[in-house]
Amino acid sequence: MITLRKNQVEPISKATAFFKEKRPAPSLIVLPTAWGKSILTAFVANEIEDKLLVIQPSKELLEQNYKKYVSLCGDFGAQAGVYSASFGRKDINKITYATIGSIKKIGKTFKQLGFKKMLIDEAHLYPREADSMLGTFLEDSEISHVLGITATPVKLQANTGLDGERFSKLVMLTSRSKKGNFFKDIVHVSQVQEMIELGFWSKLVYKTSGFDSSQLVYNSSKSEFTEDSMQRAFAANDIHNQIKQELDVNSDRKHILTFVPSIDEAIQFAQEYPNSAAIYSGMHDSERERVISEFRKGNIRVIFNVRVLSTGFDYTKIDCIILGISTASIALYYQILGRGTRIDEEKENCLISDLAGNVDRFGKVEDITFEKERIWKMYGTDGRLLSGIPIHEIGTVKKGDAEKEAQKSSSTIGKPLETMPFGKHKGESFKDIPKEYREWMLKSFDWHAANMNLKLAIEGSL
């Protein structure tokens, strides 16, 4: 029998209650890395009695999570099957693990088999709107209950400002979009701080170096730094030699993930440094699996990684992560550091050696919270706002700042807008725009000082 941890009782209760509702809207449950998704799956399946379909985003995660379920819950939970062409199995059971690619065209089959309940793992990896192969499967299968699981309920969204400039921001998966958001609400959030306080996360020890970010340039959508500029920043800050120094200074660290900006760098490091190997997209699966296997055995001490092992690489003994890359993606940053958060008896903590300015940009991953005000928002260290704000402005707005600025702006707002400055109604008088569309904008947009002119113009037209 599995004994639930203190922080697992309420989320499992909330998830179970969701599946027992008559026909709830698709929703999310937010669980930090290392929370124990297999445990939630087992308890929910036992409580609801119905068949449960568990969707995984990839073959690798399906294999990992299925094996973890069997090892942790095999004697307690319901029998589990796997339906995945790439996994080589197509057996259906009380709990069925599947990749969406393998089942996207057989929704009617699952309907006939009586599946009504679905868990979606890594829900942030799917489109925020419902017009996708997941949406097609749900329509064909008539699944009535969909609960997504994620540690980061945010999605990147491209926008155009009032000045016509493009920018990107992180939006909560529950935020409304023009096409309609698929997930409507969050039934529960387990904050990262709970994992720390209860001792279920390994302590992260941060080490940063002086980093000159002047070489970094955002791409056209301001969603990430360009590859060329990341390479220039890597060279200008002599990060290659800094990585070598970190590896030498921290000789007591036995399982190290090092993130570098290019395949050439990864291969060069692997050739220069003993007991190391490179992993990158495009390498043969067999070689990649061999490297990971040798790393787990301890025969390889360092993996030089080009943005591959950031999601779903579940190895508890990782005791050092070296960031030789700069990123503007908070989701990628969270996923990378999450690789070091798991508890293991062989390590006291995990060293986060950031050589590329990421900790200064985003803060500590342990400080991330998700809070519901008028809408759900994501905050970081010192209350800095991480969602609903242009990525290139992260760090400039803190909790409560937008409201304060909006109050100030009433006296300095300037000349009101007379026409819509962007979108399909660009150039039209506000009164000529359909009322439903204006009301939708007021409900859907995340209003702050920078766009208060627009809000006042819309309100004045109603």
Short mmCIF file of C-alpha atoms in Angstrom, two decimals:
data_model
loop_
_atom_site.label_atom_id
_atom_site.label_comp_id
_atom_site.label_asym_id
_atom_site.label_seq_id
_atom_site.Cartn_x
_atom_site.Cartn_y
_atom_site.Cartn_z
CA MET A 1 0.00 0.00 0.00
CA ILE A 2 1.28 3.45 -0.91
CA THR A 3 1.37 6.05 1.86
CA LEU A 4 0.67 9.49 0.47
CA ARG A 5 2.96 12.38 1.31
CA LYS A 6 1.43 15.38 3.03
CA ASN A 7 1.45 17.47 -0.15
CA GLN A 8 -0.14 14.74 -2.29
CA VAL A 9 -3.46 14.35 -0.47
CA GLU A 10 -5.23 17.54 -1.58
CA PRO A 11 -4.18 17.44 -5.28
CA ILE A 12 -5.31 13.81 -5.60
CA SER A 13 -8.60 14.71 -3.92
CA LYS A 14 -9.08 17.65 -6.32
CA ALA A 15 -8.24 15.51 -9.36
CA THR A 16 -10.58 12.74 -8.24
CA ALA A 17 -13.39 15.24 -7.62
CA PHE A 18 -12.84 16.68 -11.11
CA PHE A 19 -13.30 13.26 -12.73
CA LYS A 20 -16.47 12.67 -10.71
CA GLU A 21 -18.12 15.89 -11.91
CA LYS A 22 -20.88 15.47 -14.49
CA ARG A 23 -19.14 17.14 -17.44
CA PRO A 24 -16.45 19.63 -16.38
CA ALA A 25 -14.60 21.92 -18.74
CA PRO A 26 -11.05 20.78 -19.64
CA SER A 27 -8.80 21.91 -16.79
CA LEU A 28 -5.25 21.76 -15.46
CA ILE A 29 -3.52 20.60 -12.31
CA VAL A 30 -0.09 22.13 -11.69
CA LEU A 31 2.45 19.76 -10.11
CA PRO A 32 6.15 20.62 -9.77
CA THR A 33 8.91 18.37 -11.04
CA ALA A 34 9.35 15.29 -8.78
CA TRP A 35 5.83 15.59 -7.31
CA GLY A 36 4.87 12.02 -8.27
CA LYS A 37 2.50 11.95 -11.26
CA SER A 38 2.41 8.14 -11.27
CA ILE A 39 0.96 8.21 -7.76
CA LEU A 40 -1.78 10.62 -8.84
CA THR A 41 -2.58 8.41 -11.84
CA ALA A 42 -2.89 5.30 -9.65
CA PHE A 43 -5.10 6.88 -6.98
CA VAL A 44 -7.36 8.63 -9.48
CA ALA A 45 -7.83 5.44 -11.51
CA ASN A 46 -8.72 3.47 -8.38
CA GLU A 47 -11.21 6.07 -7.18
CA ILE A 48 -13.09 6.79 -10.39
CA GLU A 49 -13.54 3.15 -11.47
CA ASP A 50 -13.77 4.17 -15.15
CA LYS A 51 -11.07 3.49 -17.71
CA LEU A 52 -8.38 6.17 -17.83
CA LEU A 53 -6.40 7.23 -20.89
CA VAL A 54 -3.02 8.82 -20.08
CA ILE A 55 -1.57 10.82 -22.99
CA GLN A 56 2.21 11.28 -23.27
CA PRO A 57 3.92 13.72 -25.67
CA SER A 58 6.68 11.34 -26.81
CA LYS A 59 7.78 7.72 -26.91
CA GLU A 60 10.60 8.45 -24.44
CA LEU A 61 8.29 9.96 -21.82
CA LEU A 62 5.72 7.24 -22.36
CA GLU A 63 8.31 4.53 -21.72
CA GLN A 64 9.72 6.33 -18.68
CA ASN A 65 6.35 7.08 -17.06
CA TYR A 66 4.85 3.68 -17.82
CA LYS A 67 7.83 1.90 -16.25
CA LYS A 68 7.69 4.22 -13.25
CA TYR A 69 3.98 3.51 -12.80
CA VAL A 70 4.59 -0.25 -12.92
CA SER A 71 7.50 -0.08 -10.44
CA LEU A 72 5.79 2.27 -7.98
CA CYS A 73 2.16 1.29 -8.30
CA GLY A 74 2.09 -2.18 -9.84
CA ASP A 75 0.95 -3.85 -6.62
CA PHE A 76 -1.48 -1.09 -5.72
CA GLY A 77 -2.81 0.52 -8.87
CA ALA A 78 -4.88 -0.81 -11.74
CA GLN A 79 -3.29 -2.81 -14.53
CA ALA A 80 -1.74 -0.54 -17.16
CA GLY A 81 -1.44 -1.02 -20.89
CA VAL A 82 0.46 0.80 -23.63
CA TYR A 83 -0.88 1.90 -27.00
CA SER A 84 2.00 3.28 -29.05
CA ALA A 85 3.30 2.27 -32.45
CA SER A 86 6.80 3.57 -31.70
CA PHE A 87 6.83 1.62 -28.41
CA GLY A 88 5.81 -1.53 -30.27
CA ARG A 89 2.74 -2.27 -28.16
CA LYS A 90 -0.98 -1.85 -28.66
CA ASP A 91 -2.63 -3.26 -25.56
CA ILE A 92 -5.49 -1.57 -23.74
CA ASN A 93 -6.24 -1.86 -20.04
CA LYS A 94 -7.93 -0.05 -17.12
CA ILE A 95 -5.15 2.53 -17.46
CA THR A 96 -3.76 2.97 -20.97
CA TYR A 97 -0.65 5.01 -21.71
CA ALA A 98 -0.56 6.35 -25.27
CA THR A 99 1.07 8.93 -27.50
CA ILE A 100 -1.37 11.20 -29.30
CA GLY A 101 0.33 10.43 -32.62
CA SER A 102 -0.58 6.75 -32.29
CA ILE A 103 -4.25 7.28 -31.44
CA LYS A 104 -5.17 10.48 -33.29
CA LYS A 105 -7.13 8.60 -35.98
CA ILE A 106 -8.83 6.01 -33.78
CA GLY A 107 -10.90 8.14 -31.44
CA LYS A 108 -14.04 6.18 -32.34
CA THR A 109 -12.31 2.95 -31.29
CA PHE A 110 -11.66 4.36 -27.82
CA LYS A 111 -15.27 5.53 -27.68
CA GLN A 112 -16.45 1.99 -28.38
CA LEU A 113 -14.11 0.68 -25.68
CA GLY A 114 -15.79 2.95 -23.14
CA PHE A 115 -13.06 5.53 -22.47
CA LYS A 116 -14.47 8.77 -21.03
CA LYS A 117 -11.63 10.07 -18.84
CA MET A 118 -8.23 11.42 -19.92
CA LEU A 119 -5.06 12.72 -18.25
CA ILE A 120 -2.69 14.72 -20.47
CA ASP A 121 0.92 14.71 -19.28
CA GLU A 122 3.15 17.72 -20.03
CA ALA A 123 0.02 19.62 -21.07
CA HIS A 124 2.01 22.77 -21.90
CA LEU A 125 3.49 21.00 -24.95
CA TYR A 126 0.13 20.90 -26.73
CA PRO A 127 -1.50 23.79 -28.64
CA ARG A 128 -3.37 26.21 -26.38
CA GLU A 129 -6.31 26.10 -28.78
CA ALA A 130 -8.41 23.02 -29.47
CA ASP A 131 -7.84 22.91 -33.27
CA SER A 132 -5.17 20.19 -33.21
CA MET A 133 -4.87 16.42 -33.58
CA LEU A 134 -5.69 16.24 -29.87
CA GLY A 135 -8.88 18.16 -30.59
CA THR A 136 -9.72 15.80 -33.44
CA PHE A 137 -9.24 12.77 -31.20
CA LEU A 138 -11.42 14.27 -28.47
CA GLU A 139 -14.18 15.03 -30.95
CA ASP A 140 -14.13 11.48 -32.36
CA SER A 141 -13.80 9.74 -28.98
CA GLU A 142 -16.30 11.98 -27.15
CA ILE A 143 -14.04 11.94 -24.08
CA SER A 144 -15.99 13.86 -21.42
CA HIS A 145 -13.28 14.61 -18.81
CA VAL A 146 -9.84 16.03 -19.68
CA LEU A 147 -7.33 17.01 -17.00
CA GLY A 148 -3.90 18.26 -18.04
CA ILE A 149 -0.83 17.87 -15.82
CA THR A 150 2.04 20.33 -16.07
CA ALA A 151 4.68 22.05 -13.98
CA THR A 152 4.59 25.12 -16.23
CA PRO A 153 1.04 26.07 -17.32
CA VAL A 154 2.26 28.69 -19.78
CA LYS A 155 2.65 28.98 -23.54
CA LEU A 156 4.62 31.34 -25.75
CA GLN A 157 2.47 33.79 -27.70
CA ALA A 158 3.51 36.20 -30.46
CA ASN A 159 1.99 39.69 -30.36
CA THR A 160 2.09 43.01 -32.17
CA GLY A 161 2.31 46.17 -30.07
CA LEU A 162 0.45 49.43 -30.59
CA ASP A 163 3.54 50.71 -32.40
CA GLY A 164 3.52 47.78 -34.82
CA GLU A 165 6.56 46.13 -33.24
CA ARG A 166 6.46 42.38 -32.76
CA PHE A 167 7.10 40.86 -29.34
CA SER A 168 6.39 37.64 -27.46
CA LYS A 169 5.13 36.88 -24.00
CA LEU A 170 4.29 33.89 -21.86
CA VAL A 171 0.55 33.47 -21.44
CA MET A 172 -1.16 31.12 -19.02
CA LEU A 173 -2.76 28.14 -20.77
CA THR A 174 -6.06 29.26 -19.26
CA SER A 175 -5.85 32.74 -20.85
CA ARG A 176 -8.37 33.39 -23.59
CA SER A 177 -7.20 33.55 -27.20
CA LYS A 178 -8.96 34.48 -30.43
CA LYS A 179 -9.31 30.79 -31.34
CA GLY A 180 -10.45 29.89 -27.85
CA ASN A 181 -8.29 28.31 -25.19
CA PHE A 182 -8.69 24.58 -24.63
CA PHE A 183 -7.97 24.49 -20.88
CA LYS A 184 -10.46 26.67 -19.03
CA ASP A 185 -9.23 26.65 -15.42
CA ILE A 186 -6.73 25.28 -12.92
CA VAL A 187 -8.21 22.96 -10.29
CA HIS A 188 -5.13 23.00 -8.05
CA VAL A 189 -1.58 24.36 -7.86
CA SER A 190 1.11 22.65 -5.81
CA GLN A 191 3.67 25.42 -5.41
CA VAL A 192 7.38 24.66 -5.64
CA GLN A 193 7.85 26.02 -2.11
CA GLU A 194 5.85 23.07 -0.74
CA MET A 195 8.38 20.65 -2.23
CA ILE A 196 11.25 22.58 -0.65
CA GLU A 197 9.66 22.90 2.80
CA LEU A 198 8.77 19.21 2.97
CA GLY A 199 12.19 18.10 1.77
CA PHE A 200 11.03 16.57 -1.51
CA TRP A 201 13.29 18.71 -3.68
CA SER A 202 17.04 18.53 -3.57
CA LYS A 203 18.56 21.82 -2.48
CA LEU A 204 19.82 23.92 -5.39
CA VAL A 205 23.05 25.84 -4.81
CA TYR A 206 23.45 28.75 -7.23
CA LYS A 207 26.74 30.05 -8.55
CA THR A 208 26.85 32.86 -11.11
CA SER A 209 29.62 34.63 -12.96
CA GLY A 210 29.79 38.14 -14.34
CA PHE A 211 28.15 37.95 -17.74
CA ASP A 212 28.21 40.62 -20.45
CA SER A 213 24.87 40.36 -22.26
CA SER A 214 25.61 43.10 -24.80
CA GLN A 215 26.13 40.56 -27.59
CA LEU A 216 22.69 39.01 -27.15
CA VAL A 217 20.07 39.96 -29.75
CA TYR A 218 16.42 38.93 -29.74
CA ASN A 219 14.95 37.23 -32.78
CA SER A 220 12.26 38.95 -34.85
CA SER A 221 9.44 37.89 -32.52
CA LYS A 222 11.48 38.68 -29.39
CA SER A 223 10.81 35.16 -28.08
CA GLU A 224 14.42 33.98 -27.84
CA PHE A 225 17.94 35.12 -28.54
CA THR A 226 19.28 34.44 -32.03
CA GLU A 227 21.65 31.51 -32.44
CA ASP A 228 24.35 33.79 -33.84
CA SER A 229 24.15 36.19 -30.91
CA MET A 230 24.27 33.33 -28.41
CA GLN A 231 27.44 32.10 -30.09
CA ARG A 232 28.95 35.60 -29.97
CA ALA A 233 28.07 35.97 -26.29
CA PHE A 234 29.57 32.52 -25.61
CA ALA A 235 32.83 33.59 -27.26
CA ALA A 236 32.92 37.13 -25.85
CA ASN A 237 32.50 35.84 -22.29
CA ASP A 238 35.06 33.04 -22.80
CA ILE A 239 32.48 30.53 -21.60
CA HIS A 240 34.37 27.62 -23.17
CA ASN A 241 37.24 28.07 -20.72
CA GLN A 242 34.86 28.90 -17.87
CA ILE A 243 33.15 25.54 -18.36
CA LYS A 244 36.48 23.72 -18.25
CA GLN A 245 37.36 25.56 -15.04
CA GLU A 246 34.00 24.69 -13.47
CA LEU A 247 34.48 21.02 -14.27
CA ASP A 248 37.96 21.04 -12.73
CA VAL A 249 37.01 23.04 -9.63
CA ASN A 250 33.99 20.85 -8.94
CA SER A 251 35.78 17.53 -9.21
CA ASP A 252 33.58 16.11 -6.44
CA ARG A 253 30.49 16.36 -8.67
CA LYS A 254 29.89 12.99 -10.31
CA HIS A 255 26.92 13.42 -12.66
CA ILE A 256 27.06 16.70 -14.59
CA LEU A 257 24.79 18.07 -17.32
CA THR A 258 26.43 20.88 -19.27
CA PHE A 259 24.41 22.94 -21.75
CA VAL A 260 26.34 24.45 -24.67
CA PRO A 261 25.07 26.48 -27.66
CA SER A 262 26.19 24.36 -30.62
CA ILE A 263 26.87 20.81 -31.76
CA ASP A 264 30.44 21.76 -32.67
CA GLU A 265 31.05 22.98 -29.12
CA ALA A 266 29.56 19.81 -27.63
CA ILE A 267 31.69 17.54 -29.81
CA GLN A 268 34.84 19.57 -29.12
CA PHE A 269 34.25 19.41 -25.36
CA ALA A 270 33.65 15.65 -25.52
CA GLN A 271 36.94 15.19 -27.35
CA GLU A 272 38.86 17.40 -24.91
CA TYR A 273 37.41 16.28 -21.60
CA PRO A 274 37.83 12.75 -20.18
CA ASN A 275 34.82 10.62 -19.20
CA SER A 276 32.42 12.79 -21.17
CA ALA A 277 30.15 12.60 -24.21
CA ALA A 278 27.99 14.84 -26.38
CA ILE A 279 24.25 14.58 -26.95
CA TYR A 280 22.37 16.56 -29.59
CA SER A 281 19.39 16.27 -31.90
CA GLY A 282 20.15 14.37 -35.06
CA MET A 283 22.47 11.78 -33.53
CA HIS A 284 21.50 8.12 -33.90
CA ASP A 285 19.04 6.90 -31.28
CA SER A 286 21.26 3.92 -30.44
CA GLU A 287 24.26 6.16 -29.74
CA ARG A 288 22.16 8.56 -27.69
CA GLU A 289 20.75 5.68 -25.63
CA ARG A 290 24.26 4.27 -25.13
CA VAL A 291 25.53 7.63 -23.81
CA ILE A 292 22.59 7.99 -21.41
CA SER A 293 23.05 4.40 -20.21
CA GLU A 294 26.77 4.95 -19.53
CA PHE A 295 25.96 8.22 -17.76
CA ARG A 296 23.50 6.45 -15.48
CA LYS A 297 26.09 3.76 -14.71
CA GLY A 298 28.66 6.41 -13.78
CA ASN A 299 31.04 5.55 -16.62
CA ILE A 300 30.41 8.96 -18.18
CA ARG A 301 30.73 11.89 -15.76
CA VAL A 302 29.75 14.79 -18.01
CA ILE A 303 27.22 15.10 -20.83
CA PHE A 304 27.66 18.11 -23.10
CA ASN A 305 24.14 18.75 -24.24
CA VAL A 306 22.70 20.92 -27.02
CA ARG A 307 19.14 21.59 -25.81
CA VAL A 308 18.10 17.95 -25.74
CA LEU A 309 17.94 16.72 -22.14
CA SER A 310 15.88 19.60 -20.79
CA THR A 311 12.51 17.82 -20.57
CA GLY A 312 11.68 14.42 -19.16
CA PHE A 313 15.23 13.20 -18.48
CA ASP A 314 14.58 11.64 -15.11
CA TYR A 315 17.84 10.79 -13.34
CA THR A 316 18.03 11.52 -9.62
CA LYS A 317 21.82 11.51 -9.25
CA ILE A 318 22.46 14.67 -11.30
CA ASP A 319 24.42 16.85 -8.86
CA CYS A 320 25.63 19.66 -11.13
CA ILE A 321 24.14 21.61 -14.02
CA ILE A 322 26.35 24.03 -15.93
CA LEU A 323 24.53 26.59 -18.05
CA GLY A 324 26.80 27.69 -20.88
CA ILE A 325 23.86 29.03 -22.88
CA SER A 326 21.69 32.10 -22.49
CA THR A 327 17.96 31.72 -22.96
CA ALA A 328 15.00 34.08 -22.96
CA SER A 329 12.65 31.16 -22.31
CA ILE A 330 11.54 30.81 -18.70
CA ALA A 331 9.97 27.44 -19.57
CA LEU A 332 13.29 26.10 -20.87
CA TYR A 333 15.09 27.52 -17.84
CA TYR A 334 12.64 25.82 -15.46
CA GLN A 335 12.90 22.50 -17.29
CA ILE A 336 16.71 22.55 -17.31
CA LEU A 337 17.01 23.27 -13.60
CA GLY A 338 14.30 20.73 -12.88
CA ARG A 339 16.76 17.99 -13.90
CA GLY A 340 18.67 18.64 -10.68
CA THR A 341 15.81 18.85 -8.20
CA ARG A 342 15.26 15.16 -7.48
CA ILE A 343 16.33 13.70 -4.16
CA ASP A 344 19.05 11.03 -4.10
CA GLU A 345 20.96 9.53 -1.18
CA GLU A 346 24.24 10.02 -3.03
CA LYS A 347 23.98 13.81 -3.24
CA GLU A 348 23.52 16.60 -0.70
CA ASN A 349 22.49 19.20 -3.27
CA CYS A 350 22.72 20.14 -6.92
CA LEU A 351 25.07 22.91 -8.01
CA ILE A 352 23.64 25.30 -10.61
CA SER A 353 26.61 27.01 -12.23
CA ASP A 354 25.17 29.71 -14.47
CA LEU A 355 27.78 31.25 -16.76
CA ALA A 356 25.32 33.00 -19.08
CA GLY A 357 23.16 35.43 -17.08
CA ASN A 358 20.02 33.30 -16.73
CA VAL A 359 19.66 33.46 -12.94
CA ASP A 360 19.96 37.25 -13.04
CA ARG A 361 17.28 37.35 -15.73
CA PHE A 362 14.70 34.99 -14.21
CA GLY A 363 15.67 34.52 -10.57
CA LYS A 364 15.72 31.23 -8.68
CA VAL A 365 13.42 28.51 -9.92
CA GLU A 366 12.32 27.75 -6.33
CA ASP A 367 10.71 31.19 -6.13
CA ILE A 368 8.25 30.60 -8.97
CA THR A 369 4.58 30.80 -7.97
CA PHE A 370 1.27 30.66 -9.84
CA GLU A 371 -1.40 32.88 -8.34
CA LYS A 372 -4.97 33.70 -9.30
CA GLU A 373 -5.96 37.35 -9.18
CA ARG A 374 -8.43 38.47 -11.84
CA ILE A 375 -6.65 35.94 -14.01
CA TRP A 376 -3.89 33.40 -13.30
CA LYS A 377 -0.36 34.85 -13.29
CA MET A 378 3.17 33.56 -12.90
CA TYR A 379 5.66 35.28 -10.57
CA GLY A 380 9.34 34.78 -9.78
CA THR A 381 12.03 36.01 -7.39
CA ASP A 382 11.18 39.29 -5.63
CA GLY A 383 7.65 39.12 -7.06
CA ARG A 384 8.79 39.81 -10.63
CA LEU A 385 6.01 39.19 -13.14
CA LEU A 386 6.87 36.41 -15.62
CA SER A 387 3.61 35.95 -17.55
CA GLY A 388 1.51 38.36 -19.58
CA ILE A 389 4.47 40.70 -20.07
CA PRO A 390 6.80 41.04 -23.08
CA ILE A 391 9.68 38.63 -22.58
CA HIS A 392 12.25 41.36 -23.17
CA GLU A 393 10.69 43.32 -20.28
CA ILE A 394 10.84 40.53 -17.68
CA GLY A 395 12.31 41.91 -14.48
CA THR A 396 10.85 45.39 -14.94
CA VAL A 397 7.38 44.71 -13.49
CA LYS A 398 6.68 43.29 -10.04
CA LYS A 399 3.54 42.16 -8.27
CA GLY A 400 1.15 45.10 -7.97
CA ASP A 401 3.14 47.42 -10.26
CA ALA A 402 0.66 47.25 -13.14
CA GLU A 403 -2.23 48.27 -10.93
CA LYS A 404 -0.23 51.16 -9.44
CA GLU A 405 0.81 52.39 -12.86
CA ALA A 406 -2.74 52.14 -14.17
CA GLN A 407 -3.94 54.35 -11.33
CA LYS A 408 -1.20 56.90 -12.05
CA SER A 409 -1.86 56.87 -15.77
CA SER A 410 -5.33 58.40 -15.47
CA SER A 411 -3.78 61.85 -15.14
CA THR A 412 -1.09 61.37 -17.79
CA ILE A 413 -2.92 59.24 -20.31
CA GLY A 414 -2.69 61.80 -23.11
CA LYS A 415 -4.89 61.96 -26.20
CA PRO A 416 -7.39 59.05 -26.35
CA LEU A 417 -7.17 56.60 -29.25
CA GLU A 418 -9.77 57.14 -31.96
CA THR A 419 -9.22 54.04 -34.10
CA MET A 420 -8.12 50.44 -33.53
CA PRO A 421 -4.30 50.38 -33.82
CA PHE A 422 -3.85 46.71 -34.82
CA GLY A 423 -5.56 43.44 -35.78
CA LYS A 424 -8.36 42.70 -38.24
CA HIS A 425 -10.16 45.96 -37.33
CA LYS A 426 -7.05 48.13 -37.64
CA GLY A 427 -7.95 51.72 -38.62
CA GLU A 428 -11.65 51.34 -37.82
CA SER A 429 -13.46 53.61 -35.40
CA PHE A 430 -14.11 51.77 -32.14
CA LYS A 431 -17.86 52.34 -32.44
CA ASP A 432 -17.84 50.61 -35.85
CA ILE A 433 -16.25 47.46 -34.44
CA PRO A 434 -18.76 44.75 -33.38
CA LYS A 435 -19.75 45.16 -29.75
CA GLU A 436 -19.08 41.48 -29.01
CA TYR A 437 -15.50 41.89 -30.20
CA ARG A 438 -14.91 44.96 -28.00
CA GLU A 439 -16.38 43.18 -24.99
CA TRP A 440 -14.19 40.16 -25.72
CA MET A 441 -11.09 42.39 -25.75
CA LEU A 442 -11.97 43.90 -22.37
CA LYS A 443 -12.40 40.44 -20.84
CA SER A 444 -9.44 38.77 -22.51
CA PHE A 445 -6.54 41.24 -22.52
CA ASP A 446 -4.11 41.59 -19.63
CA TRP A 447 -4.46 45.34 -19.06
CA HIS A 448 -1.60 47.41 -17.69
CA ALA A 449 -0.21 50.93 -17.99
CA ALA A 450 1.32 50.35 -21.43
CA ASN A 451 -2.04 49.59 -23.08
CA MET A 452 -4.37 51.62 -20.84
CA ASN A 453 -5.12 54.07 -23.70
CA LEU A 454 -6.65 51.21 -25.64
CA LYS A 455 -8.72 50.00 -22.68
CA LEU A 456 -10.13 53.47 -22.04
CA ALA A 457 -10.99 53.91 -25.72
CA ILE A 458 -12.89 50.62 -25.82
CA GLU A 459 -14.74 51.37 -22.58
CA GLY A 460 -15.67 54.81 -23.89
CA SER A 461 -17.19 53.30 -27.02
CA LEU A 462 -19.56 50.96 -25.20
#
